[in-house]
Amino acid sequence: MFRRLFRRVAGLVATLVAASFVIFAAVYAAPGDPAVFLAGGRDKLTPEKLAAVREQYHLDEPLVVQYGRWLWDCAHGDLGRSFKYTDQVADLVTSRLPTTLALVGYATLLFVVLGVGAGIVAAVRRGWADQAVVGGTTLAASVPNFVAAIGLVSLFGVRLGWFPVTGAGNGFAGTVHHLTLPALSMALGALAIISRVTRQSMLDAAASDHVEAARASGVPEREVIRRHVLRNALGPIITMCGLVTAGMLAGTVVIETAFGLSGVGSLLVNAINTHDFPVAQAVLLLMVTGYIVVTNLVDLVHPLLDPRVRAERSTA
Amino acid sequence: MPHDHEPDHAHNAHAHAHVHGHAREEQPPLLDIDGLTLELPATARPLLSDVSLRVRMGEVVGLVGESGSGKSTTAKAALGMLPEGGVTTGAVRVEGTDALALRGEKLRAHRARTVAMVHQDPRAALNPVRRVGDFLTERLALAGVTDRRAARARAVELLDTVGLPDPARRVRQHPHELSGGMLQRVVIAGALAAEPRLLLADEATSALDVTTQAEILDLLRTLRAERETGMLFITHDLHLAAAYCDRVVVMYAGRVAEHQSARALFAAPRHPYTRGLLDCSPALGEEDAVIRPIPGRPPSLADSFPGCPFAARCPEAEPECETWTPVATPLEPDAVSGDEGGPGEEGGEASCRRLPESAPGPASASGSAPASVPVPGSASGAVSGAVSGSASGSASVTVPAEGSTR
């Protein structure tokens, strides 16, 4: 038990360290010299001033040393200071995080309820309902989410005036009201994936002998679907939902920009544009961590769904 | 009509001084399949053609044939389960109710309470993610035991009845924690939860090793004796069927090839296919026995036959067989009941064009095994001996051995 836990945590840490190096190196390799920005632009730039700035921010050291310094600080909870705002990076991120989390959470709720629901209908009803679901979700998935965002804004925001088109709102009701359109435009793309995975997984589960055996024993159809088909189909559905949600954590940039939300995504875009190394690195690291955490949570749920997985793990 | 001759047989059974058998004739059969034909739009031949069989209370009827001969399809018809798009003629009556006409709530009640099926592969028949107890309480709920606590207690009781050790622990386990034999007991317990009138055992023991098989057969026999449950026993093992069942129906390509009492069938098979099946497996004690597989392969649904479906593989086929549409021919009871004291059975039928001249027994042209194997004492006696002495081997092997050493 402890061995397994240890192995899992060790694996997590190793993944994070590897990811952090890739992130650090990628930002380091990005074109443009941050020292120029830090010194206040090219106009009055002297080589001496540039060298001074470089030294102050440790930009003159080799990549590995810089990485080591950054990693050491990160491990102690110090993500550094923003080049641009001179605030603590941690404060910047935490002030932006709630909006992004609310957005992703809302979008997840929408695509899980609508996607799984549509998948169940498609699997159970077949026929025209099946075709409608497949056709509708394919259409929804083939529209890029920023286009969907514009469409939703023009219809529900401008023409009907039901929802606000920018800002994150205050309080729970306000947040829900403001985030409905952004969350919906994010969820639309995921609907196709989730509904298809649900449909296929349920059809596979429905083909099992024990489902026919249950029917042959007179178990009501509703119970057959719920206890024997959907219950057994949950594994792939939950895995897919987890992966899509994890992907969304890193993919809020476009939607935040389209709806003028100040979340983590827009923070990242600004940081990259202004060569704000510490912020970009911290946000990227956060996104990777989020992805890893979500996928691991899904992994942990799996044995609860299927006792056979549990047995395999305990004997392994 | 295949059942025109019925009164004669009632009379004959009576003449053989079988009061018990005669008393059974009085009641309407538990399962009465009458001329069932099932057609699918995409197949060359019907899945079932003019299948007739009956199961009475407390009677075990064997249904034998190769894979794809329509055994399971026939059994499922009793549950009102037909393949999608199937068109039927004929009737399937369970206790007088037309099972094929049932819909909705009545059909559910029929499946939940009147008829129960024990499926071939117990591991496939149980939902792997649910506990054994959940499976049983689900079946119990259908039978009207809705109180959770009562259902739990009853589930443990049922597992105890079917001889599963430590039942209180089993109900909390998942199927993958149990062995195949244990799971088959669980499935049987599930089938018994509703105390059905008719039990359909679809290859219920085929996947088990011989000792477990014998135990399960013994269990089913005990339950049948206690509850007067009728049983349709589907198997591909003709020796087992002949030893275990009261009557045996042999199917080929969706038709009933032959139907006789178990003893008569084993002693004097009348259809060349039945003889072929008996020749396929050697019996213990026949040192010089040659295994004679039936040439060719079982027909698929893409094969259609203008005449007798078995003609292509039949060693005794004549050109006329290719065009002769099989009709169930009643067998003359005198030829069948060679020795007295058998259970009071109907005379049986076989669908072979050459029937009148193809005499059963030693004179048989095929020189088949049954000629050398005397009739096992009586069907039930042979089986109880075989089953209670289960450690020594399966019933299918023991019975012919017993016969040949006599």
XYZ file of C-alpha atoms in Angstrom:
722
model
C 0.000 0.000 0.000
C 2.667 2.541 1.049
C 5.013 1.238 -1.601
C 2.379 1.836 -4.227
C 1.645 5.305 -2.927
C 5.345 6.107 -2.838
C 5.841 4.896 -6.386
C 2.938 6.946 -7.579
C 4.126 10.131 -5.852
C 7.678 9.598 -7.051
C 6.388 9.233 -10.587
C 4.397 12.429 -10.214
C 7.407 14.376 -8.994
C 9.608 13.051 -11.775
C 7.035 14.080 -14.374
C 6.771 17.536 -12.847
C 10.540 18.058 -12.788
C 10.864 16.967 -16.402
C 7.991 19.218 -17.416
C 9.426 22.155 -15.489
C 12.739 21.879 -17.339
C 11.007 21.771 -20.714
C 8.967 24.813 -19.752
C 11.964 26.731 -18.471
C 14.051 25.913 -21.515
C 11.236 26.779 -23.914
C 10.669 30.178 -22.386
C 14.435 30.768 -22.272
C 14.728 29.899 -25.938
C 11.876 32.184 -26.969
C 13.027 34.945 -29.323
C 13.660 38.395 -27.881
C 15.873 39.475 -25.005
C 14.029 40.105 -21.753
C 16.898 42.295 -20.526
C 16.023 44.833 -23.215
C 12.466 45.034 -21.911
C 13.644 45.168 -18.325
C 16.029 48.033 -19.113
C 13.134 50.027 -20.497
C 13.393 49.553 -24.245
C 16.045 50.075 -26.914
C 16.001 53.867 -26.987
C 18.439 54.851 -24.258
C 20.092 51.478 -23.979
C 23.794 51.305 -23.191
C 25.762 48.090 -23.003
C 26.650 48.867 -19.381
C 23.030 49.269 -18.387
C 22.126 46.049 -20.192
C 24.901 44.189 -18.399
C 23.758 45.557 -15.058
C 20.197 44.427 -15.675
C 21.403 41.029 -16.788
C 23.392 40.626 -13.610
C 20.582 41.838 -11.402
C 18.181 39.253 -12.824
C 20.820 36.506 -13.161
C 20.246 36.463 -16.900
C 23.976 36.242 -17.579
C 24.283 32.806 -16.035
C 24.103 29.584 -18.042
C 20.699 27.959 -18.596
C 21.264 25.087 -16.187
C 22.282 27.373 -13.338
C 19.297 29.618 -13.920
C 17.041 26.572 -14.025
C 18.536 25.212 -10.824
C 18.034 28.536 -9.074
C 14.426 28.763 -10.253
C 13.627 25.178 -9.314
C 15.164 25.665 -5.850
C 13.006 28.738 -5.299
C 9.888 27.040 -6.641
C 10.424 24.154 -4.287
C 10.425 26.666 -1.446
C 7.185 28.208 -2.653
C 8.843 31.248 -4.193
C 7.822 31.620 -7.818
C 9.772 34.841 -8.128
C 8.696 38.347 -9.025
C 7.122 39.450 -12.240
C 9.506 41.419 -14.478
C 6.643 43.572 -15.583
C 4.503 44.191 -12.528
C 7.217 43.542 -9.929
C 4.505 41.777 -7.890
C 5.004 38.313 -6.475
C 4.119 35.821 -9.237
C 2.214 33.728 -6.726
C -0.078 36.694 -5.924
C -0.678 37.397 -9.597
C -1.594 33.804 -10.299
C -3.849 33.350 -7.274
C -5.762 36.502 -8.122
C -6.445 35.160 -11.628
C -6.945 31.503 -10.779
C -10.533 31.551 -9.419
C -11.946 32.872 -12.683
C -10.204 30.206 -14.733
C -11.148 27.419 -12.332
C -14.764 28.564 -12.299
C -14.763 28.691 -16.082
C -13.274 25.213 -16.481
C -15.514 23.801 -13.737
C -18.606 25.254 -15.358
C -17.591 24.023 -18.800
C -16.904 20.567 -17.365
C -20.306 20.460 -15.731
C -21.922 21.422 -19.024
C -20.120 18.917 -21.212
C -20.482 16.089 -18.720
C -24.220 16.575 -18.270
C -25.003 17.336 -21.902
C -22.397 15.046 -23.471
C -23.074 11.980 -21.347
C -26.821 12.635 -21.582
C -26.695 12.856 -25.364
C -24.520 9.734 -25.499
C -26.998 7.775 -23.391
C -29.899 8.877 -25.566
C -27.976 7.923 -28.707
C -27.067 4.498 -27.311
C -30.485 3.651 -25.923
C -32.788 5.088 -28.564
C -30.636 4.442 -31.639
C -32.398 5.346 -34.880
C -33.030 9.021 -35.559
C -32.052 10.143 -32.043
C -28.668 8.522 -32.566
C -28.187 10.254 -35.894
C -29.299 13.598 -34.494
C -26.808 13.350 -31.637
C -23.937 12.271 -33.864
C -24.735 14.930 -36.469
C -25.309 17.719 -33.965
C -22.188 17.061 -31.936
C -20.052 16.682 -35.053
C -21.249 20.071 -36.223
C -20.555 21.561 -32.795
C -17.086 20.051 -32.705
C -16.130 21.210 -36.166
C -16.727 24.860 -35.288
C -13.619 26.377 -33.612
C -14.475 27.584 -30.134
C -13.687 31.239 -30.813
C -16.103 31.166 -33.742
C -18.684 29.522 -31.517
C -17.959 32.218 -28.949
C -18.659 34.974 -31.464
C -21.850 33.250 -32.566
C -23.064 32.827 -29.006
C -22.209 36.414 -28.141
C -24.048 37.812 -31.120
C -27.121 35.662 -30.478
C -27.499 35.468 -26.702
C -25.436 38.490 -25.713
C -26.283 41.108 -28.319
C -29.529 40.107 -30.005
C -31.369 38.484 -27.106
C -29.457 40.232 -24.339
C -29.774 37.266 -21.976
C -26.151 37.093 -20.920
C -23.388 39.650 -20.400
C -20.583 39.383 -22.925
C -17.559 40.418 -20.867
C -16.272 40.209 -17.320
C -16.449 37.513 -14.703
C -19.202 38.875 -12.446
C -19.447 38.950 -8.673
C -20.902 36.438 -6.275
C -22.079 32.966 -7.255
C -25.115 33.993 -9.274
C -23.183 36.746 -11.010
C -20.316 34.403 -11.868
C -22.681 31.791 -13.278
C -24.479 34.460 -15.269
C -21.267 35.923 -16.679
C -19.525 32.626 -17.362
C -22.408 30.834 -19.071
C -21.515 31.891 -22.595
C -17.744 31.340 -22.236
C -18.297 27.971 -20.579
C -20.773 26.950 -23.242
C -18.417 27.840 -26.069
C -15.682 25.795 -24.406
C -17.988 22.838 -23.759
C -19.363 22.644 -27.307
C -16.202 21.130 -28.730
C -16.022 18.536 -25.981
C -19.645 17.453 -26.467
C -18.857 15.466 -29.587
C -16.027 13.531 -27.945
C -17.866 12.801 -24.723
C -21.163 11.863 -26.327
C -19.427 9.500 -28.747
C -17.309 7.871 -26.081
C -20.442 7.447 -23.948
C -22.410 6.028 -26.852
C -19.707 3.597 -27.936
C -18.847 2.520 -24.414
C -22.509 1.862 -23.677
C -23.008 -0.092 -26.885
C -20.002 -2.229 -25.966
C -21.342 -2.774 -22.474
C -24.805 -3.556 -23.819
C -23.391 -6.327 -25.989
C -22.263 -8.276 -22.909
C -23.923 -11.566 -22.127
C -24.845 -10.501 -18.632
C -27.013 -7.699 -20.029
C -29.018 -10.182 -22.040
C -29.124 -12.466 -19.027
C -30.563 -9.622 -16.954
C -33.160 -8.949 -19.649
C -33.989 -12.641 -19.832
C -34.681 -12.549 -16.085
C -37.204 -9.790 -16.509
C -35.153 -6.920 -15.123
C -36.918 -3.712 -16.203
C -35.230 -1.976 -19.132
C -34.535 1.179 -17.121
C -32.663 -0.859 -14.503
C -30.806 -2.805 -17.182
C -29.545 0.449 -18.676
C -28.647 1.995 -15.346
C -27.175 -0.938 -13.419
C -25.731 -3.065 -16.153
C -25.014 -0.906 -19.174
C -24.202 2.605 -17.946
C -22.553 1.382 -14.769
C -20.193 -0.848 -16.735
C -19.558 1.813 -19.364
C -18.396 4.422 -16.847
C -14.661 3.659 -17.056
C -13.928 5.091 -20.512
C -16.453 7.895 -19.986
C -14.787 9.147 -16.811
C -11.309 8.800 -18.283
C -12.322 10.852 -21.293
C -14.047 13.508 -19.178
C -10.903 13.797 -17.053
C -8.640 14.183 -20.062
C -10.866 16.808 -21.655
C -11.088 18.784 -18.415
C -7.338 18.592 -17.952
C -6.885 19.853 -21.480
C -9.249 22.731 -20.817
C -7.116 23.946 -17.912
C -4.438 24.783 -20.436
C -6.814 25.906 -23.125
C -8.735 28.794 -21.640
C -6.591 31.432 -23.378
C -8.759 31.892 -26.431
C -12.041 32.011 -24.577
C -10.700 34.361 -21.911
C -9.527 36.688 -24.636
C -12.799 36.455 -26.549
C -14.862 37.271 -23.480
C -12.462 39.725 -21.834
C -11.995 37.582 -18.749
C -8.889 38.152 -16.670
C -7.991 34.573 -15.951
C -4.786 32.600 -15.944
C -4.912 32.145 -19.716
C -4.806 35.848 -20.501
C -2.109 36.268 -17.870
C 0.010 33.738 -19.743
C -0.489 35.399 -23.114
C 0.490 38.801 -21.722
C 3.487 37.323 -19.946
C 4.771 35.729 -23.142
C 4.221 38.903 -25.138
C 6.173 40.988 -22.620
C 8.905 38.441 -21.977
C 7.817 38.164 -18.378
C 9.744 34.950 -17.769
C 8.765 34.180 -14.180
C 5.043 34.620 -14.817
C 5.025 32.561 -18.007
C 6.987 29.798 -16.339
C 4.775 29.758 -13.262
C 1.545 29.660 -15.259
C 2.810 26.906 -17.530
C 3.990 24.917 -14.540
C 0.585 25.369 -12.940
C -1.171 24.113 -16.061
C 1.056 21.059 -16.262
C 0.472 20.363 -12.575
C -3.264 20.690 -13.084
C -3.164 18.261 -15.987
C -1.149 15.725 -14.043
C -3.370 16.013 -10.983
C -6.582 15.551 -12.940
C -5.331 12.546 -14.894
C -4.079 10.954 -11.694
C -7.408 11.534 -9.997
C -9.087 9.716 -12.873
C -6.610 6.890 -12.406
C -7.505 6.692 -8.746
C -11.234 6.551 -9.473
C -10.866 3.615 -11.861
C -10.419 0.854 -9.250
C -13.542 2.106 -7.487
C -15.504 1.521 -10.680
C -14.122 -1.866 -11.572
C -13.266 -4.311 -8.803
C -11.163 -6.346 -11.215
C -8.702 -3.463 -11.559
C -8.478 -3.297 -7.778
C -7.641 -6.991 -7.595
C -4.935 -6.667 -10.234
C -3.295 -3.807 -8.400
C -3.275 -5.470 -5.030
C -1.656 -8.594 -6.432
C 0.869 -6.607 -8.463
C -49.930 -31.935 -38.034
C -47.230 -33.434 -35.882
C -49.396 -34.072 -32.857
C -52.272 -35.843 -34.446
C -51.125 -39.132 -33.032
C -51.113 -37.929 -29.442
C -54.104 -39.913 -28.175
C -52.528 -43.174 -29.312
C -49.561 -42.575 -27.122
C -51.617 -41.742 -24.111
C -53.291 -45.031 -24.653
C -50.069 -46.908 -25.079
C -48.564 -45.438 -21.975
C -51.585 -46.619 -20.119
C -51.322 -50.047 -21.610
C -47.811 -50.289 -20.239
C -49.334 -49.937 -16.806
C -47.779 -46.653 -15.865
C -50.178 -44.882 -13.625
C -47.667 -42.255 -12.711
C -46.923 -41.487 -16.314
C -50.565 -41.441 -17.125
C -51.323 -39.006 -14.329
C -48.799 -36.613 -15.804
C -50.550 -36.720 -19.130
C -53.643 -35.232 -17.564
C -52.062 -31.858 -16.873
C -51.370 -29.330 -19.569
C -47.656 -29.333 -20.332
C -45.528 -26.731 -18.622
C -43.857 -25.838 -21.869
C -45.570 -26.624 -25.121
C -43.781 -25.596 -28.275
C -45.975 -26.457 -31.217
C -44.753 -26.221 -34.787
C -42.519 -23.240 -34.094
C -40.954 -21.808 -37.218
C -38.701 -18.787 -36.948
C -37.494 -16.926 -39.987
C -35.025 -14.106 -40.306
C -35.066 -11.910 -43.380
C -31.325 -12.228 -44.073
C -30.857 -15.980 -43.794
C -31.211 -18.645 -46.462
C -33.173 -21.012 -44.255
C -35.377 -20.572 -41.195
C -33.604 -20.589 -37.835
C -36.248 -23.019 -36.625
C -38.535 -25.136 -38.780
C -41.601 -26.732 -37.325
C -40.077 -27.393 -33.908
C -42.376 -29.116 -31.450
C -41.504 -30.182 -27.951
C -43.107 -30.445 -24.553
C -41.897 -30.301 -21.002
C -44.203 -31.464 -18.236
C -44.044 -30.687 -14.556
C -41.075 -32.318 -12.870
C -39.762 -33.607 -16.149
C -36.292 -33.151 -17.606
C -36.226 -32.905 -21.356
C -32.871 -32.913 -23.074
C -32.284 -30.758 -26.128
C -29.266 -31.976 -28.067
C -27.509 -30.899 -31.215
C -24.394 -29.350 -32.678
C -23.652 -25.654 -32.395
C -26.085 -23.643 -34.445
C -28.768 -26.303 -34.546
C -31.235 -23.946 -32.857
C -31.162 -25.304 -29.299
C -30.673 -21.986 -27.553
C -33.025 -20.193 -29.917
C -35.725 -22.714 -29.050
C -35.124 -22.258 -25.320
C -35.136 -18.485 -25.571
C -38.482 -18.616 -27.329
C -39.886 -19.900 -24.030
C -38.726 -16.610 -22.507
C -40.375 -14.699 -25.286
C -36.949 -13.738 -26.590
C -36.548 -13.855 -30.322
C -33.780 -12.472 -32.496
C -34.456 -8.996 -33.809
C -36.570 -9.060 -36.944
C -37.612 -12.679 -36.471
C -40.966 -13.786 -37.867
C -42.643 -16.760 -36.240
C -45.421 -19.170 -36.935
C -46.548 -21.812 -34.500
C -46.981 -21.402 -30.785
C -44.937 -21.350 -27.609
C -47.149 -21.880 -24.590
C -45.924 -21.833 -21.033
C -48.613 -23.094 -18.684
C -51.114 -22.316 -21.391
C -49.942 -18.737 -21.902
C -48.642 -17.749 -25.308
C -45.113 -16.588 -24.475
C -44.544 -14.965 -27.838
C -47.585 -12.716 -27.490
C -46.533 -11.298 -24.130
C -45.493 -7.660 -24.053
C -44.336 -5.109 -21.524
C -45.098 -5.745 -17.880
C -46.589 -9.187 -18.493
C -43.521 -10.306 -20.399
C -41.299 -9.081 -17.572
C -43.360 -10.939 -15.009
C -43.207 -14.058 -17.182
C -39.413 -13.892 -17.322
C -39.063 -12.909 -13.690
C -41.318 -15.535 -12.137
C -42.408 -18.333 -14.430
C -39.360 -19.249 -16.474
C -35.704 -18.917 -15.548
C -32.643 -19.576 -17.616
C -29.261 -20.824 -16.480
C -26.759 -19.547 -18.980
C -23.864 -21.404 -20.466
C -20.951 -19.329 -19.216
C -21.534 -18.216 -15.635
C -18.684 -15.747 -15.778
C -20.305 -13.983 -18.717
C -23.782 -14.147 -17.229
C -22.817 -12.123 -14.157
C -22.063 -8.428 -14.214
C -18.359 -8.291 -13.295
C -18.561 -4.974 -11.468
C -21.408 -5.923 -9.147
C -21.330 -8.129 -6.106
C -22.783 -11.623 -6.014
C -25.293 -10.402 -3.433
C -26.440 -7.575 -5.718
C -27.094 -10.078 -8.478
C -29.230 -12.224 -6.189
C -31.135 -9.367 -4.576
C -31.904 -7.988 -8.018
C -33.498 -11.290 -8.988
C -35.260 -11.514 -5.639
C -36.662 -8.018 -6.038
C -38.218 -9.157 -9.316
C -39.814 -12.046 -7.479
C -41.350 -9.666 -4.974
C -38.807 -9.619 -2.139
C -38.271 -5.874 -2.027
C -37.191 -5.429 1.576
C -33.409 -5.057 1.471
C -32.712 -6.863 4.695
C -35.014 -9.758 3.863
C -33.523 -9.999 0.386
C -29.989 -10.134 1.819
C -30.955 -12.925 4.174
C -32.714 -14.818 1.405
C -29.679 -14.434 -0.863
C -27.456 -16.064 1.735
C -30.046 -18.794 2.150
C -30.159 -19.428 -1.599
C -26.398 -19.726 -1.828
C -26.538 -22.193 1.007
C -29.222 -24.171 -0.838
C -27.050 -24.541 -3.920
C -24.209 -25.789 -1.751
C -21.858 -22.837 -1.852
C -19.646 -22.881 1.229
C -19.474 -19.773 3.405
C -22.450 -18.051 1.731
C -22.436 -15.009 4.029
C -19.004 -14.068 2.721
C -19.840 -14.878 -0.907
C -22.599 -12.306 -1.174
C -20.038 -9.579 -0.554
C -17.624 -10.903 -3.175
C -17.325 -10.047 -6.832
C -17.601 -12.672 -9.583
C -13.876 -12.581 -10.363
C -13.134 -13.798 -6.841
C -15.061 -17.050 -7.380
C -14.265 -20.137 -9.442
C -16.324 -21.258 -12.425
C -18.125 -23.966 -10.488
C -18.971 -21.559 -7.683
C -20.263 -19.026 -10.188
C -22.461 -21.639 -11.826
C -23.995 -22.260 -8.404
C -24.513 -18.537 -8.011
C -26.240 -18.374 -11.390
C -28.436 -21.333 -10.466
C -29.249 -19.658 -7.155
C -30.255 -16.591 -9.166
C -32.468 -18.698 -11.403
C -34.089 -20.286 -8.357
C -34.632 -16.955 -6.608
C -37.992 -16.598 -8.268
C -38.940 -20.248 -7.733
C -39.696 -20.667 -11.433
C -41.990 -23.347 -12.804
C -39.691 -24.004 -15.734
C -35.917 -24.013 -15.752
C -33.998 -23.641 -19.002
C -30.487 -24.950 -18.528
C -28.486 -23.798 -21.543
C -25.267 -25.818 -21.512
C -25.342 -25.220 -17.788
C -22.507 -27.614 -17.089
C -20.548 -27.658 -20.331
C -17.901 -25.209 -19.150
C -17.219 -27.053 -15.909
C -14.836 -29.838 -15.077
C -16.385 -33.277 -14.685
C -16.609 -33.462 -10.902
C -18.159 -30.017 -10.652
C -20.445 -30.962 -13.516
C -21.662 -34.000 -11.635
C -22.284 -31.944 -8.500
C -24.253 -29.321 -10.406
C -26.326 -31.986 -12.147
C -27.040 -33.603 -8.826
C -28.068 -30.233 -7.425
C -30.433 -29.561 -10.321
C -31.956 -33.001 -9.923
C -32.560 -32.455 -6.208
C -34.172 -29.100 -6.837
C -36.363 -30.581 -9.500
C -37.499 -33.322 -7.149
C -38.251 -30.848 -4.371
C -40.141 -28.293 -6.410
C -41.568 -30.269 -9.324
C -39.813 -27.843 -11.611
C -39.783 -28.757 -15.262
C -36.450 -28.509 -16.972
C -35.271 -28.120 -20.518
C -31.708 -29.354 -20.458
C -29.687 -28.113 -23.414
C -26.420 -29.841 -24.136
C -24.264 -30.979 -27.011
C -23.405 -34.156 -25.121
C -25.864 -36.823 -26.194
C -24.526 -39.369 -23.716
C -25.062 -36.941 -20.863
C -28.543 -36.094 -22.088
C -29.491 -39.743 -22.454
C -28.306 -40.458 -18.937
C -29.731 -37.394 -17.247
C -33.023 -36.647 -18.960
C -36.409 -38.321 -19.119
C -36.826 -37.566 -22.775
C -34.405 -36.274 -25.379
C -35.023 -34.095 -28.395
C -32.283 -34.108 -31.025
C -32.122 -31.052 -33.238
C -30.391 -30.571 -36.554
C -30.340 -27.416 -38.669
C -33.303 -25.910 -36.839
C -35.418 -29.046 -37.066
C -36.242 -31.775 -34.639
C -34.475 -34.811 -36.038
C -35.614 -37.249 -33.421
C -37.460 -37.299 -30.160
C -37.686 -40.294 -27.876
C -37.481 -41.301 -24.281
C -33.892 -41.185 -23.102
C -33.556 -44.955 -22.768
C -35.129 -45.676 -26.102
C -33.008 -43.069 -27.815
C -29.826 -44.463 -26.386
C -30.785 -48.055 -27.070
C -32.325 -47.605 -30.463
C -31.648 -44.310 -32.150
C -33.843 -44.025 -35.188
C -32.427 -41.035 -37.004
C -29.048 -41.459 -38.738
C -27.968 -38.162 -37.191
C -28.604 -39.421 -33.674
C -26.628 -42.542 -34.454
C -23.861 -40.342 -35.821
C -23.813 -38.293 -32.649
C -23.576 -41.404 -30.509
C -20.719 -42.694 -32.638
C -18.828 -39.444 -32.236
C -17.852 -40.040 -28.651
C -16.429 -43.365 -27.599
C -17.840 -44.891 -24.460
C -15.635 -46.114 -21.674
C -15.120 -49.873 -21.692
C -15.375 -50.208 -25.439
C -11.764 -51.030 -26.042
C -12.107 -51.350 -29.776
C -14.437 -48.413 -30.163
C -13.686 -46.337 -33.200
C -14.520 -42.681 -33.122
C -16.537 -41.982 -36.189
C -17.031 -38.270 -36.638
C -19.957 -37.231 -38.763
C -18.476 -36.203 -42.095
C -18.897 -32.603 -43.245
C -19.694 -29.670 -41.055
C -22.836 -28.423 -39.319
C -24.851 -26.317 -41.726
C -24.741 -22.545 -41.351
C -27.645 -20.188 -41.748
C -26.480 -19.498 -45.301
C -27.171 -23.101 -46.350
C -30.655 -23.934 -47.466
C -32.006 -27.370 -48.142
C -34.638 -28.441 -50.625
C -34.941 -31.758 -48.839
C -33.632 -33.369 -45.687
C -30.966 -31.072 -44.206
C -28.872 -34.015 -43.066
C -28.806 -35.732 -46.458
C -25.396 -34.329 -47.424
C -23.742 -35.852 -44.368
C -25.891 -38.916 -43.981
C -24.242 -42.311 -44.589
C -27.599 -43.819 -45.501
C -28.809 -41.071 -47.783
C -30.516 -41.917 -51.021
C -31.108 -39.594 -53.951
C -34.730 -39.143 -52.895
C -33.598 -37.706 -49.546
C -32.382 -34.585 -51.339
C -35.927 -33.610 -52.183
C -37.908 -35.106 -49.310
C -39.230 -32.461 -46.957
C -38.768 -33.811 -43.443
C -41.920 -34.735 -41.605
C -42.012 -36.009 -38.066
C -42.973 -39.655 -38.269
C -44.349 -41.287 -35.156
C -42.352 -44.294 -34.038
C -44.178 -47.464 -33.370
C -44.101 -47.851 -29.587
C -43.544 -51.603 -29.696
C -40.195 -51.217 -31.330
C -39.244 -48.552 -28.857
C -40.051 -50.012 -25.505
C -38.021 -53.125 -25.859
C -37.869 -53.752 -22.159
C -40.573 -53.162 -19.655
C -40.359 -50.940 -16.637
C -39.294 -47.727 -18.354
C -40.979 -44.476 -17.491
C -44.254 -43.947 -19.245
C -43.207 -42.002 -22.268
C -44.795 -41.064 -25.488
C -43.635 -43.066 -28.429
C -41.410 -40.444 -29.921
C -40.872 -39.257 -33.438
C -38.141 -39.101 -35.989
C -37.845 -37.183 -39.226
C -36.209 -39.598 -41.612
C -37.557 -40.623 -44.974
C -36.114 -44.119 -44.633
C -37.686 -44.662 -41.237
C -39.977 -47.593 -41.910
C -37.183 -49.782 -43.247
C -34.263 -48.528 -41.144
C -34.713 -50.847 -38.259
C -33.204 -49.929 -34.932
C -30.869 -52.025 -32.891
C -28.321 -54.627 -34.007
C -29.705 -54.831 -37.496
C -28.897 -51.201 -38.055
C -26.909 -50.600 -41.193
C -24.488 -48.257 -39.501
C -23.431 -50.850 -36.958
C -23.416 -48.116 -34.426
C -22.376 -48.169 -30.798
C -25.834 -48.428 -29.255
C -26.158 -51.907 -30.658
C -23.364 -53.104 -28.427
C -24.415 -51.065 -25.413
C -27.349 -52.477 -23.498
C -29.956 -50.131 -22.184
C -28.917 -48.569 -18.916
C -31.271 -49.871 -16.240
C -33.536 -46.870 -16.179
C -32.741 -43.310 -16.999
C -33.101 -41.959 -13.510
C -31.388 -44.861 -11.830
C -28.387 -44.625 -14.073
C -27.990 -40.977 -13.401
C -28.368 -41.002 -9.681
C -25.703 -43.659 -9.638
C -23.474 -41.675 -11.915
C -24.003 -38.423 -10.124
C -23.694 -39.558 -6.558
C -20.533 -41.372 -7.449
C -19.366 -38.094 -8.837
C -15.750 -38.340 -7.828
C -15.189 -41.112 -10.310
C -16.098 -39.064 -13.345
C -18.864 -37.411 -15.284
C -22.244 -38.921 -15.808
C -21.675 -38.995 -19.536
C -18.836 -41.430 -19.202
C -20.152 -43.525 -16.359
C -23.422 -44.566 -17.877
C -22.236 -46.352 -20.997
C -19.520 -48.006 -18.928
C -22.118 -49.349 -16.584
C -24.089 -50.683 -19.473
C -21.270 -52.402 -21.273
C -19.853 -54.175 -18.253
C -23.136 -55.836 -17.532
